[in-house]
PDB file of C-alpha atoms in Angstrom:
ATOM      1  CA  MET A   1      79.758  25.454  -8.546  1.00  0.00           C
ATOM      2  CA  ALA A   2      82.126  23.506 -10.740  1.00  0.00           C
ATOM      3  CA  THR A   3      80.898  21.783 -13.852  1.00  0.00           C
ATOM      4  CA  SER A   4      82.398  18.639 -15.211  1.00  0.00           C
ATOM      5  CA  ARG A   5      84.106  18.498 -18.576  1.00  0.00           C
ATOM      6  CA  ARG A   6      81.346  16.350 -19.947  1.00  0.00           C
ATOM      7  CA  ALA A   7      78.750  18.898 -19.051  1.00  0.00           C
ATOM      8  CA  ARG A   8      80.676  21.684 -20.822  1.00  0.00           C
ATOM      9  CA  ARG A   9      81.012  19.822 -24.132  1.00  0.00           C
ATOM     10  CA  PRO A  10      78.214  20.393 -26.617  1.00  0.00           C
ATOM     11  CA  ARG A  11      76.214  17.322 -27.372  1.00  0.00           C
ATOM     12  CA  LEU A  12      76.658  15.929 -30.861  1.00  0.00           C
ATOM     13  CA  GLU A  13      73.703  14.382 -32.518  1.00  0.00           C
ATOM     14  CA  ARG A  14      74.253  11.009 -34.030  1.00  0.00           C
ATOM     15  CA  LEU A  15      73.805  10.914 -37.761  1.00  0.00           C
ATOM     16  CA  ALA A  16      71.162   8.594 -39.027  1.00  0.00           C
ATOM     17  CA  ARG A  17      72.746   5.596 -40.688  1.00  0.00           C
ATOM     18  CA  LYS A  18      71.744   4.752 -44.197  1.00  0.00           C
ATOM     19  CA  PRO A  19      70.889   1.127 -44.799  1.00  0.00           C
ATOM     20  CA  MET A  20      73.304  -0.950 -46.868  1.00  0.00           C
ATOM     21  CA  ALA A  21      72.399  -1.203 -50.528  1.00  0.00           C
ATOM     22  CA  MET A  22      71.222  -4.647 -51.432  1.00  0.00           C
ATOM     23  CA  ALA A  23      72.525  -6.182 -54.648  1.00  0.00           C
ATOM     24  CA  ARG A  24      69.603  -7.455 -56.626  1.00  0.00           C
ATOM     25  CA  ARG A  25      71.644  -8.540 -59.657  1.00  0.00           C
ATOM     26  CA  VAL A  26      75.230  -9.650 -60.017  1.00  0.00           C
ATOM     27  CA  SER A  27      77.499  -9.706 -63.040  1.00  0.00           C
ATOM     28  CA  LEU A  28      78.684 -12.955 -64.520  1.00  0.00           C
ATOM     29  CA  PHE A  29      82.056 -11.352 -65.194  1.00  0.00           C
ATOM     30  CA  GLU A  30      84.805 -10.222 -62.905  1.00  0.00           C
ATOM     31  CA  ARG A  31      86.668  -7.213 -64.214  1.00  0.00           C
ATOM     32  CA  GLU A  32      90.377  -6.660 -63.900  1.00  0.00           C
ATOM     33  CA  VAL A  33      92.365  -3.562 -64.753  1.00  0.00           C
ATOM     34  CA  THR A  34      95.743  -4.231 -66.337  1.00  0.00           C
ATOM     35  CA  VAL A  35      98.529  -1.825 -67.093  1.00  0.00           C
ATOM     36  CA  ARG A  36     100.958  -2.410 -69.947  1.00  0.00           C
ATOM     37  CA  LEU A  37     103.028  -0.288 -72.260  1.00  0.00           C
ATOM     38  CA  ALA A  38     100.953   1.429 -74.921  1.00  0.00           C
ATOM     39  CA  PRO A  39     101.605   0.309 -78.527  1.00  0.00           C
ATOM     40  CA  ALA A  40     102.936   3.774 -79.380  1.00  0.00           C
ATOM     41  CA  ALA A  41     105.354   3.564 -76.439  1.00  0.00           C
ATOM     42  CA  LEU A  42     107.515   1.000 -78.203  1.00  0.00           C
ATOM     43  CA  GLU A  43     108.114   3.236 -81.197  1.00  0.00           C
ATOM     44  CA  LEU A  44     108.595   6.275 -78.985  1.00  0.00           C
ATOM     45  CA  LEU A  45     111.050   4.650 -76.564  1.00  0.00           C
ATOM     46  CA  HIS A  46     113.152   3.003 -79.252  1.00  0.00           C
ATOM     47  CA  GLY A  47     113.086   6.189 -81.332  1.00  0.00           C
ATOM     48  CA  VAL A  48     114.940   8.145 -78.633  1.00  0.00           C
ATOM     49  CA  ALA A  49     117.200   5.298 -77.440  1.00  0.00           C
ATOM     50  CA  ARG A  50     120.972   5.593 -77.555  1.00  0.00           C
ATOM     51  CA  VAL A  51     122.570   2.314 -78.672  1.00  0.00           C
ATOM     52  CA  LEU A  52     125.961   1.089 -77.499  1.00  0.00           C
ATOM     53  CA  SER A  53     127.213  -2.349 -78.594  1.00  0.00           C
ATOM     54  CA  GLU A  54     130.329  -4.410 -78.071  1.00  0.00           C
ATOM     55  CA  GLY A  55     131.260  -7.990 -78.784  1.00  0.00           C
ATOM     56  CA  GLU A  56     133.631 -10.316 -80.562  1.00  0.00           C
ATOM     57  CA  LEU A  57     133.677 -13.352 -82.765  1.00  0.00           C
ATOM     58  CA  SER A  58     136.101 -15.944 -81.415  1.00  0.00           C
ATOM     59  CA  GLY A  59     136.327 -18.869 -83.796  1.00  0.00           C
ATOM     60  CA  ASP A  60     132.689 -19.576 -84.598  1.00  0.00           C
ATOM     61  CA  ALA A  61     131.288 -18.267 -81.309  1.00  0.00           C
ATOM     62  CA  TYR A  62     130.032 -14.715 -80.889  1.00  0.00           C
ATOM     63  CA  THR A  63     129.538 -13.095 -77.487  1.00  0.00           C
ATOM     64  CA  GLY A  64     128.482  -9.508 -77.049  1.00  0.00           C
ATOM     65  CA  SER A  65     126.098  -7.039 -75.529  1.00  0.00           C
ATOM     66  CA  THR A  66     123.994  -4.089 -76.566  1.00  0.00           C
ATOM     67  CA  MET A  67     122.818  -1.364 -74.201  1.00  0.00           C
ATOM     68  CA  LEU A  68     119.806   0.775 -75.046  1.00  0.00           C
ATOM     69  CA  THR A  69     119.518   3.914 -72.920  1.00  0.00           C
ATOM     70  CA  VAL A  70     116.239   5.819 -73.047  1.00  0.00           C
ATOM     71  CA  ASP A  71     116.195   9.286 -71.490  1.00  0.00           C
ATOM     72  CA  LEU A  72     112.518   9.881 -70.708  1.00  0.00           C
ATOM     73  CA  ARG A  73     113.061  13.648 -70.734  1.00  0.00           C
ATOM     74  CA  ARG A  74     113.530  13.367 -74.506  1.00  0.00           C
ATOM     75  CA  THR A  75     109.924  12.139 -74.764  1.00  0.00           C
ATOM     76  CA  ALA A  76     108.383  14.847 -72.556  1.00  0.00           C
ATOM     77  CA  ASP A  77     106.838  16.759 -75.475  1.00  0.00           C
ATOM     78  CA  ARG A  78     105.010  13.637 -76.699  1.00  0.00           C
ATOM     79  CA  VAL A  79     104.145  11.788 -73.485  1.00  0.00           C
ATOM     80  CA  SER A  80     101.591  12.767 -70.848  1.00  0.00           C
ATOM     81  CA  ASP A  81     103.344  10.853 -68.038  1.00  0.00           C
ATOM     82  CA  PRO A  82     105.998  12.746 -66.073  1.00  0.00           C
ATOM     83  CA  PRO A  83     109.566  11.914 -67.224  1.00  0.00           C
ATOM     84  CA  ASP A  84     110.702  10.989 -63.715  1.00  0.00           C
ATOM     85  CA  GLY A  85     112.159   8.066 -61.805  1.00  0.00           C
ATOM     86  CA  ALA A  86     108.774   6.548 -60.966  1.00  0.00           C
ATOM     87  CA  THR A  87     107.785   6.469 -64.645  1.00  0.00           C
ATOM     88  CA  ALA A  88     111.170   4.996 -65.596  1.00  0.00           C
ATOM     89  CA  GLN A  89     110.813   2.294 -62.923  1.00  0.00           C
ATOM     90  CA  ARG A  90     107.322   1.404 -64.073  1.00  0.00           C
ATOM     91  CA  ALA A  91     108.410   1.326 -67.741  1.00  0.00           C
ATOM     92  CA  ALA A  92     111.363  -0.940 -66.863  1.00  0.00           C
ATOM     93  CA  LEU A  93     109.086  -3.457 -65.133  1.00  0.00           C
ATOM     94  CA  LEU A  94     106.500  -3.410 -67.906  1.00  0.00           C
ATOM     95  CA  TYR A  95     109.128  -3.570 -70.680  1.00  0.00           C
ATOM     96  CA  ALA A  96     110.605  -6.828 -69.407  1.00  0.00           C
ATOM     97  CA  ALA A  97     107.159  -8.436 -69.173  1.00  0.00           C
ATOM     98  CA  ASP A  98     105.964  -7.378 -72.646  1.00  0.00           C
ATOM     99  CA  ASP A  99     106.446  -9.841 -75.543  1.00  0.00           C
ATOM    100  CA  ARG A 100     106.357  -7.038 -78.132  1.00  0.00           C
ATOM    101  CA  CYS A 101     109.136  -5.179 -76.337  1.00  0.00           C
ATOM    102  CA  ARG A 102     111.292  -8.273 -75.892  1.00  0.00           C
ATOM    103  CA  ASP A 103     110.901  -9.171 -79.587  1.00  0.00           C
ATOM    104  CA  HIS A 104     111.880  -5.684 -80.695  1.00  0.00           C
ATOM    105  CA  ALA A 105     114.862  -5.597 -78.333  1.00  0.00           C
ATOM    106  CA  ARG A 106     115.950  -9.008 -79.608  1.00  0.00           C
ATOM    107  CA  ARG A 107     115.843  -7.759 -83.226  1.00  0.00           C
ATOM    108  CA  VAL A 108     117.980  -4.740 -82.294  1.00  0.00           C
ATOM    109  CA  ALA A 109     120.509  -6.943 -80.459  1.00  0.00           C
ATOM    110  CA  VAL A 110     120.756  -9.469 -83.321  1.00  0.00           C
ATOM    111  CA  LYS A 111     121.216  -6.695 -85.899  1.00  0.00           C
ATOM    112  CA  GLU A 112     124.006  -5.158 -83.798  1.00  0.00           C
ATOM    113  CA  ALA A 113     125.634  -8.577 -83.225  1.00  0.00           C
ATOM    114  CA  ARG A 114     125.657  -9.321 -86.958  1.00  0.00           C
ATOM    115  CA  ARG A 115     127.108  -5.870 -87.673  1.00  0.00           C
ATOM    116  CA  ILE A 116     129.938  -6.346 -85.165  1.00  0.00           C
ATOM    117  CA  ALA A 117     130.632  -9.990 -86.137  1.00  0.00           C
ATOM    118  CA  GLY A 118     130.614  -9.137 -89.838  1.00  0.00           C
ATOM    119  CA  CYS A 119     128.731 -12.329 -90.703  1.00  0.00           C
ATOM    120  CA  ASP A 120     125.387 -14.060 -90.298  1.00  0.00           C
ATOM    121  CA  LEU A 121     124.784 -15.675 -86.938  1.00  0.00           C
ATOM    122  CA  VAL A 122     122.690 -18.760 -86.196  1.00  0.00           C
ATOM    123  CA  VAL A 123     119.754 -18.457 -83.793  1.00  0.00           C
ATOM    124  CA  PRO A 124     121.342 -16.145 -81.314  1.00  0.00           C
ATOM    125  CA  GLY A 125     120.233 -16.343 -77.704  1.00  0.00           C
ATOM    126  CA  VAL A 126     119.435 -12.932 -76.234  1.00  0.00           C
ATOM    127  CA  ASP A 127     118.997 -12.207 -72.520  1.00  0.00           C
ATOM    128  CA  LEU A 128     117.161  -9.000 -71.632  1.00  0.00           C
ATOM    129  CA  GLU A 129     117.565  -7.052 -68.414  1.00  0.00           C
ATOM    130  CA  SER A 130     115.701  -3.794 -67.876  1.00  0.00           C
ATOM    131  CA  ARG A 131     116.183  -1.342 -65.032  1.00  0.00           C
ATOM    132  CA  ALA A 132     115.708   2.313 -64.246  1.00  0.00           C
ATOM    133  CA  ARG A 133     118.232   4.832 -63.043  1.00  0.00           C
ATOM    134  CA  GLY A 134     116.704   8.197 -62.311  1.00  0.00           C
ATOM    135  CA  HIS A 135     114.726   9.327 -65.356  1.00  0.00           C
ATOM    136  CA  GLU A 136     116.516   6.857 -67.655  1.00  0.00           C
ATOM    137  CA  LEU A 137     115.475   3.391 -68.758  1.00  0.00           C
ATOM    138  CA  HIS A 138     118.429   1.008 -69.297  1.00  0.00           C
ATOM    139  CA  LEU A 139     117.994  -2.118 -71.395  1.00  0.00           C
ATOM    140  CA  SER A 140     120.900  -4.585 -71.404  1.00  0.00           C
ATOM    141  CA  LEU A 141     120.843  -7.219 -74.123  1.00  0.00           C
ATOM    142  CA  ASN A 142     123.419 -10.011 -73.880  1.00  0.00           C
ATOM    143  CA  VAL A 143     123.916 -12.073 -77.033  1.00  0.00           C
ATOM    144  CA  GLU A 144     125.474 -15.493 -77.562  1.00  0.00           C
ATOM    145  CA  ALA A 145     125.462 -16.974 -81.062  1.00  0.00           C
ATOM    146  CA  GLN A 146     127.312 -19.149 -83.546  1.00  0.00           C
ATOM    147  CA  ARG A 147     128.614 -18.189 -86.967  1.00  0.00           C
ATOM    148  CA  GLU A 148     126.290 -19.452 -89.672  1.00  0.00           C
ATOM    149  CA  ARG A 149     127.876 -22.236 -91.695  1.00  0.00           C
ATOM    150  CA  ARG A 150     126.640 -22.301 -95.233  1.00  0.00           C
ATOM    151  CA  ALA A 151     126.634 -25.574 -97.037  1.00  0.00           C
ATOM    152  CA  SER A 152     129.264 -25.459 -99.747  1.00  0.00           C
ATOM    153  CA  PRO A 153     127.948 -26.297-103.190  1.00  0.00           C
ATOM    154  CA  SER A 154     128.621 -29.878-104.192  1.00  0.00           C
ATOM    155  CA  PRO A 155     131.260 -30.244-106.914  1.00  0.00           C
ATOM    156  CA  ALA A 156     129.908 -30.699-110.439  1.00  0.00           C
ATOM    157  CA  ARG A 157     130.443 -34.112-111.972  1.00  0.00           C
TER     158      ARG A 157
END
């Protein structure tokens, strides 16, 4: 006599369902987890960065750029995150959004612009672009500024 497939399968017992937990109290606060670059990251990243700058002063106008290249493999002995492309990509996104990072990058770019121009520059505008390429973080800083005009001393009478 042939038996059906259903008859041959062992019967599984249904597990007893646990009742849903009822919340008796709720928090007044909603929590949110944020990720940003650690304060030590700034010092670490800029400490291993290679700096390349170019620019020129034409009349009173200065135009130039500074490139900071950070090879994450050079930080491997001091950082717990893997020095790979995913870490570089994440660092590039977080770097551009961090005021501390932008301020530091701006100071580096202005210092380099003044060095190349050979004079003081007035309120330079600095554009920051950050991106990752493999295990490297690339920071491009474009600078536009004017030569600082100092007021000449008035002639003595």
